[in-house]
Amino acid sequence: RQPLSPCVAGERLCSTEEATAGSGTYTRHGFIFSSLAGCLERKSDDNELPVVSVVRDSESQLLPNVGAVVTCKVCSINSRFAKVHILYVGSTPLKSTFRGTIRREDIRATEKDKVEVYKSFRPSDIVLAKVISLGDAQSNYLLSTAENELGVVVARSEAGVQMVPISWCEMQCPRTHTKEFRKVARVQPQFLQT
């Protein structure tokens, strides 16, 4: 078995004289083409033509599971929750984004009844969160930032400048010195490489 090489849908892989079409492929005009994006796999038995197939990347797709720390981007907020797109599980980028929800009661560990979503997150903030459940029918993951290490890691001010955390609940724009409320993450060194 040869090492897998990536291929895109519609890519011409080889002629039908060199190999037999396997799963994830189709033949046309004497050639074998990939019918999906993935990795090319060639398996050969003794004297027969090798079988060429394409294995979809998502078969090895990493899924956010309960307890995993994920990096996500805030899309929208309202008074009850923040909607996010999950971009990384740990330090591994996801091939497709998953939707997540951070409910108001999961933002902070203390004084949950006093939490205000708009004082914790803003759209386009980058947030570290932990998966607490696989959510509902809309395939939304439920996320929590109720630990000190979790919360906003990157936020831009209204001036478009990356803000600097000045406390666990505030960030400041280095250009305008305006302070904005956030649920700031106390970032652990292992998450700083991204």
Coordinates of C-alpha atoms in Angstrom, one line a residue:
R1 CA 0.0 0.0 0.0
Q2 CA 1.4 3.3 -1.0
P3 CA 1.3 6.5 1.1
L4 CA -1.9 8.4 0.7
S5 CA -1.8 11.5 -1.5
P6 CA -4.5 14.2 -1.4
C7 CA -6.7 14.7 -4.5
V8 CA -9.7 16.9 -5.3
A9 CA -13.0 16.0 -6.8
G10 CA -12.8 15.6 -10.6
E11 CA -9.1 15.1 -10.6
R12 CA -7.9 12.6 -13.3
L13 CA -6.1 9.8 -11.4
C14 CA -4.9 7.3 -14.0
S15 CA -6.0 5.4 -17.1
T16 CA -8.3 2.3 -16.8
E17 CA -5.5 0.3 -18.3
E18 CA -3.3 1.0 -15.2
A19 CA -5.9 0.3 -12.5
T20 CA -9.5 -0.6 -11.6
A21 CA -11.9 2.1 -10.3
G22 CA -12.7 1.6 -6.6
S23 CA -14.9 3.6 -4.2
G24 CA -14.9 7.4 -4.5
T25 CA -14.0 7.3 -8.2
Y26 CA -15.6 7.1 -11.6
T27 CA -14.5 6.3 -15.2
R28 CA -14.9 8.4 -18.3
H29 CA -13.2 8.1 -21.7
G30 CA -10.7 5.5 -20.5
F31 CA -9.6 7.3 -17.4
I32 CA -10.4 7.1 -13.7
F33 CA -11.4 10.3 -11.9
S34 CA -11.9 11.2 -8.3
S35 CA -15.6 11.7 -7.4
L36 CA -14.7 13.4 -4.1
A37 CA -12.0 15.3 -2.3
G38 CA -9.9 13.1 -0.2
C39 CA -6.8 10.9 -0.3
L40 CA -5.9 8.6 -3.1
E41 CA -5.4 4.9 -2.1
R42 CA -4.0 2.2 -4.3
K43 CA -4.4 -1.5 -3.3
S44 CA -3.0 -4.2 -5.5
D45 CA -3.5 -8.0 -5.3
D46 CA -1.0 -10.3 -6.8
N47 CA -1.4 -10.3 -10.6
E48 CA -4.5 -8.2 -10.9
L49 CA -4.7 -4.5 -11.7
P50 CA -4.5 -2.3 -8.6
V51 CA -7.7 -0.9 -7.3
V52 CA -7.7 2.9 -7.1
S53 CA -10.1 4.5 -4.5
V54 CA -10.5 7.8 -2.8
V55 CA -11.0 8.0 0.9
R56 CA -12.8 11.0 2.2
D57 CA -10.8 13.2 4.6
S58 CA -13.8 13.4 6.9
E59 CA -13.5 9.7 7.7
S60 CA -10.5 10.8 9.8
Q61 CA -12.3 14.0 10.7
L62 CA -11.7 15.1 14.3
L63 CA -15.0 15.8 16.1
P64 CA -15.3 18.0 19.1
N65 CA -16.1 15.6 22.0
V66 CA -17.3 16.3 25.5
G67 CA -14.5 17.7 27.6
A68 CA -12.4 18.8 24.7
V69 CA -11.0 22.4 24.7
V70 CA -12.0 24.1 21.5
T71 CA -11.1 27.4 19.8
C72 CA -14.1 29.2 18.3
K73 CA -15.1 32.5 16.8
V74 CA -18.2 34.3 18.0
C75 CA -20.8 34.9 15.3
S76 CA -23.6 36.5 17.1
I77 CA -24.8 37.2 20.6
N78 CA -28.1 37.9 22.3
S79 CA -29.2 38.2 26.0
R80 CA -29.3 34.4 26.5
F81 CA -26.3 33.0 24.6
A82 CA -23.5 33.5 22.2
K83 CA -23.4 31.6 18.9
V84 CA -20.0 30.4 17.8
H85 CA -18.2 28.5 15.0
I86 CA -15.7 25.9 16.3
L87 CA -12.5 26.2 14.4
Y88 CA -10.0 24.1 16.4
V89 CA -10.1 21.1 18.7
G90 CA -7.0 21.5 20.9
S91 CA -4.5 22.8 18.4
T92 CA -5.8 20.8 15.4
P93 CA -7.7 22.8 12.8
L94 CA -11.1 21.4 11.8
K95 CA -11.8 20.7 8.1
S96 CA -15.3 21.9 8.5
T97 CA -16.7 24.3 11.1
F98 CA -19.2 23.2 13.7
R99 CA -21.7 25.4 15.4
G100 CA -21.7 25.9 19.1
T101 CA -23.6 27.8 21.7
I102 CA -22.3 29.3 24.9
R103 CA -25.3 29.8 27.2
R104 CA -25.4 32.7 29.7
E105 CA -25.2 30.3 32.6
D106 CA -22.1 28.6 31.2
I107 CA -20.0 31.7 30.8
R108 CA -18.8 32.0 34.3
A109 CA -18.4 29.7 37.3
T110 CA -19.5 32.4 39.9
E111 CA -22.4 34.8 40.1
K112 CA -24.1 33.1 37.1
D113 CA -27.2 35.1 37.5
K114 CA -25.3 38.4 37.1
V115 CA -23.6 37.4 33.8
E116 CA -24.4 39.6 30.8
V117 CA -23.5 38.0 27.4
Y118 CA -22.6 41.3 25.7
K119 CA -20.2 42.1 28.6
S120 CA -18.5 38.7 28.0
F121 CA -18.2 38.3 24.2
R122 CA -18.6 40.3 21.0
P123 CA -19.0 39.0 17.4
S124 CA -15.6 38.0 15.9
D125 CA -14.0 37.4 19.3
I126 CA -11.8 34.3 19.4
V127 CA -12.7 32.2 22.4
L128 CA -11.3 29.1 24.2
A129 CA -14.2 27.0 25.5
K130 CA -14.8 23.5 26.7
V131 CA -17.4 21.1 25.1
I132 CA -20.0 20.2 27.8
S133 CA -22.6 18.4 25.6
L134 CA -23.2 17.5 22.0
G135 CA -26.3 19.7 21.9
D136 CA -29.6 19.4 20.1
A137 CA -31.1 18.6 16.8
Q138 CA -29.5 21.7 15.2
S139 CA -26.2 20.0 15.8
N140 CA -25.1 22.8 18.1
Y141 CA -22.4 21.9 20.6
L142 CA -23.0 23.3 24.0
L143 CA -19.8 25.0 25.3
S144 CA -18.7 26.5 28.6
T145 CA -16.1 29.1 29.5
A146 CA -16.7 28.7 33.3
E147 CA -13.0 28.1 34.1
N148 CA -10.3 30.7 34.5
E149 CA -8.3 29.3 31.5
L150 CA -11.4 29.7 29.2
G151 CA -12.8 32.7 27.6
V152 CA -11.8 35.4 25.1
V153 CA -8.2 35.1 23.9
V154 CA -8.3 37.5 20.9
A155 CA -10.6 40.5 20.6
R156 CA -10.5 43.6 18.4
S157 CA -11.5 47.0 19.6
E158 CA -13.9 49.3 17.7
A159 CA -10.8 50.9 16.3
G160 CA -9.9 47.5 14.8
V161 CA -6.8 47.0 17.0
Q162 CA -6.2 43.7 18.9
M163 CA -6.9 44.4 22.5
V164 CA -4.8 43.6 25.5
P165 CA -6.3 41.9 28.6
I166 CA -6.0 44.0 31.7
S167 CA -8.1 41.9 34.1
W168 CA -10.3 38.8 34.1
C169 CA -13.3 40.9 32.9
E170 CA -11.8 43.7 30.8
M171 CA -9.6 44.3 27.7
Q172 CA -8.2 47.5 26.6
C173 CA -7.4 49.0 23.1
P174 CA -3.7 49.9 23.0
R175 CA -4.5 52.7 20.5
T176 CA -7.5 54.5 22.0
H177 CA -7.1 53.1 25.6
T178 CA -10.9 52.3 25.6
K179 CA -11.8 49.5 27.9
E180 CA -14.3 46.9 27.0
F181 CA -15.8 44.1 29.1
R182 CA -15.0 40.5 28.2
K183 CA -14.8 37.1 29.9
V184 CA -11.0 37.0 29.5
A185 CA -9.2 33.7 29.4
R186 CA -6.1 33.2 31.5
V187 CA -4.3 31.5 28.7
Q188 CA -2.2 28.5 29.5
P189 CA 1.1 28.3 27.6
Q190 CA 0.1 25.2 25.6
F191 CA -2.6 27.2 23.8
L192 CA -0.4 30.0 22.8
Q193 CA 1.0 28.4 19.6
T194 CA -2.0 29.0 17.5

